Amino acid sequence: MSAPINPDTVRGSGRQELPAYVSNGLVGLRVRELPLTTGMALVSGYSGQHYERQIEAAAVAPYPIAGDIALDGVWLSDVPQQAAKLEQDYDFSSGELTTRFEFRAGGRLAKVEVITFCSRQDPTLVCQEVSVSVDAACALGLRATIDASGADGRAMRHDRLTPGEPEPATDGTLLWESAGGLSTCGLALVTQVTGAGEIAPSRPPLRDHRLVSEYGLRAQAGRTVRLRQIASVIPSAMHAMPDQQAARLAAKARFDGFEAIRKGNRAAWAELWKGRIRVEGASRHWQGLIDAAFFYLNCSVHPSAPASTSIFGLATWHDYHYYFGHVMWDIEAFAVPPLSVLQPTAAEALLAYRVDKLPAARRNAQLMGRRGLQFPWESAPGSGEEAAPLPGTAAWHEDHVSLDVARAFALYADTTGDREYLRTRAWPVLAGVSEWISTRVTKTAAGYTINASMGIAEREQPVDNAAFTNMGAVVVLRAAIKAAQTLGLDADPVWSRIADRLEIPFRGNAVISHDAYRVDEEKGATPDPLMGLFPFGFPLDEAQERETLALYLGLAQDYIGSPMLSALYGAWTARAGDRSLALRLLDEGYGQFCVGRFLQTLEYRADRFPEQPQAGPFFANIGGFLTGLLFGFTGMEPGSDDPQAWMRRPVNLPAGWTAIEVDRLWIRGKPMALSARQGQLAALEPL
């Protein structure tokens, strides 16, 4: 297995760009260019009341691994301008961020290296090692801090002792309650200094929402001193007394040791990278973008996560002003398909969130006067209930979310071949959403319609027969009927009647976005019918597919640069047979979204939408890109049939690309290699 391409070293500071994003799928950090300074942290399943909108939202948690350095009593936090020669490297092969800088104070020079990572093997653990070497003997101060000063909420308790034990097992614990009291988060810290003999830290009580362990020592010239800090971070979604469980796992981390945890994390990443997507004939630039997309998607999900991830994973920053960490359809539509074959246990965890929240989806349907399951447009991470900001206009008509969720369950069941999963997890969702469809449609003399709905383009006014919604409904109904046949169950006969007679809006042979569609209407270039074709899988005959592709590819320049569907233009254009245009639109629809520090894929293309904040990594774009690589260009369409029959059309790649190779995908619970060479049928080979 070849190693992934790491992004370029970032040197200097002061850029207007997103800080590094470090995550393991349970805990996510924004690590600043000076990493000892407090960044921002999110924890899966931890939510609170939003300060402005007053809705349930993902809550910023206490930052678990802040720190500080002092030379002869002068602390870096007091004179941050004294840091110089800053540079950061991100090792995608291990998820480790390394920062180097120099710090001058009191006539002394310290060279500092900071390694930061979130452990994939021990997912509650966040680890940091600060190595300091001075040019002359001096007093050296080192601080490790859990910093809650930037987190809304309050400290419910903290402890420096271990109840009933003569010696503390950790440096301290903190129980933090989110704003509105919606959930709590427990943190525990352990620290160690090496290279200076045995030194005990001072551990004052919680002050200014900071829990600090401070070491003071005499440093010798040229001798490296290391401060190692490990924090365990646990949301109340995973334990009723999360600070106590965090103490247990932090104490275990102290017993295991920093190096063992680091080794385990690297081994876990090495296992994931067996699924690296390699493109022959592509430039190093494109392979680097593929590796970055693979890394950011996989680092943001974990089988242990108690909730699904948001559209930005576990990343937030000060000027993000929408989405609120809610779980939305983009995750099922764009992230679940590639994860189903790259990291299926994590895909299952994303879907488990929806299973856990089925009562909320059923109540949501009831509130709208319908039966079955209607999944919320913006699902609150804790309750699973609708949490769209008031007055919730999008939630009134955005019906396709339920179809995206149901289709993801069907796809996961097909790729894994897990019959028990189909029976106990996928079938209840498929049946519940199909029941909802039967109460959402309107029966007409000609068949069925879905009126006053909204497609992917979020327009001011709803429309009748939004193409993507209706195409998705047909796909889900047929998946539910097939699941019933496989399981020996009876499907409601009305499902088949609706699937056969639900109106799909056409103009000639081309599917159009909705009834009375105009090319020059608001968001008229949105290619939602193409999303229904691929990756959703609605069947069109050859003429219909050709003309639908031609219509919306002809409007590409009016849409490309927008979020979500832009990343799929390359796959759609290759499907239409134009390899040169496929490469160009892949760049315009995805490559140019990847800018700034460490190739974080932005939501909007900055040159097309300069007024939008820099927000990323954005998983609709990333997931769409990876979905195109694995399924679009290769012609592989998972189904309930034998995987060797999934290759529905010959491979068609962007110009210059000769093959897509993956050493290991998980298909039907077994490892398989994918080889997709230009012009041939792709092949899956058991390992």
C-alpha angles and dihedrals in degrees: 000000000000119000120253120255111255120218120255121282111264113223128192129006143249099077122143096237141107118281120241116290114220119181146146098198095265099056125027126192136192101212115198124225085257094048098195088066113092112268128178130282135197126188125202110255095011112122141161143174113291111243095228109022094038091219129126108273140161105282128221106245129210109285104249105202112036118142149169142212130212130195112198090339098313109122121212091224089063095049106028089157087071091071112099143169091037117185134163133198127190117207104203091187091069106015090243121146114203122195126186128188144146125241123199123193137140091012091301132113124214124191109209133194122185124192116194129182143149111229117241093191093051100029099189091058126097114186136195134174120195114195117193129186121179129202095223137016112282145143108281123199124193127187131189114193143186098207119198095164092108096044121095113231134048144280109256094185143335132195136196094185134064108237112246094005125106093219127039114253092206138023088252147306134236131197110201125189120207125234110284091021092262095141144344136231126208124208133184128183134205124183139185135184119209130187096041106069125250111337127168118212127228111243111194121186122274109292129177087356090298127122106201135189110192130192127194122192145147109259122207124218114267095005115119118227118194130203112198119193126182122183127189113211121192130174122217086243085076102037135017091223101033097172091058093048089047088055091053093051094042090052089051089050090054089051093047094046134225096271094052091050091048091050091050092050092051091049091051091051092047088057092051093048090062082083093058112147109228123192120202116211094019122119122259086250092062093045088052091053091049091050091048092050091048091049099048095046095047096043091055098058132057135174088236096056111118094209139034117264127255126244088268094044109228094329128113136159137189099269099045100119106173144042090041093214090295120156109248139178093265091077094057094039100045112014104040097057097060093035091054089070101026103042107000095172089060091046088053090052091053090052092044087067089061091047091052090050098048092113089057091050091050092049089047090057090048091052088056092049094254139114131234124026124332109176115214120258091229109022116204110236094230107034100024089224128130109286104167111147112265132303084025098212094167091053091058096070110007096111099154093080090081090052092050091051094048093046090052090056091050091048093049091050090050096048095046098037087213104158093187090053089050090052101042104029114016099038096056089052095044092046093045094049091045089053088050091051090054090057094041098055126083117224115228135176089262098044131278136332136187107221132195094017136140128229128201090293105080099217129177092249130041120238138211119256099004101202099224092048094050094042089050092049091055092049092050095046091052091046089052092049091049091048090052090052092049092049096042092244131137116252118207105263090225090068091066093046092052093046091052097045108030107127116249111193113239135177105196105316095332123097108230127204096255144327113308091013118177124195091222096050125111107299089353093155094061104124097215094141087060089054087054089053095045133045093001093057105225106167119240127174119247096267093045092050093047095050095042090052091047093051097052099033085056088059095047097112090058092056110025113109091043119111128269109007098044091080091061098057092091092056093044092049092048088051088054089054103250106122096174093052089045091060093047095047091045087059094044093043099043118356094062091053090066107085141135130023113011098345099284107181109235125217094233127030102252097219092053097041108027091160092065121091118250101260125169174224083015111196100200088063094041094044092046090052093050092044089054091050096048101036111009104053093032097051091229113149114177115221141156090275128086112303090233087066094053093092098096099169138011119279113268116185135182115275113289095017112115104179147358113218130185119183094205136018124164109239121171089345094304132101114251135174120230122214117181113176123184113272095005133094110266117246135216116207122191113236 
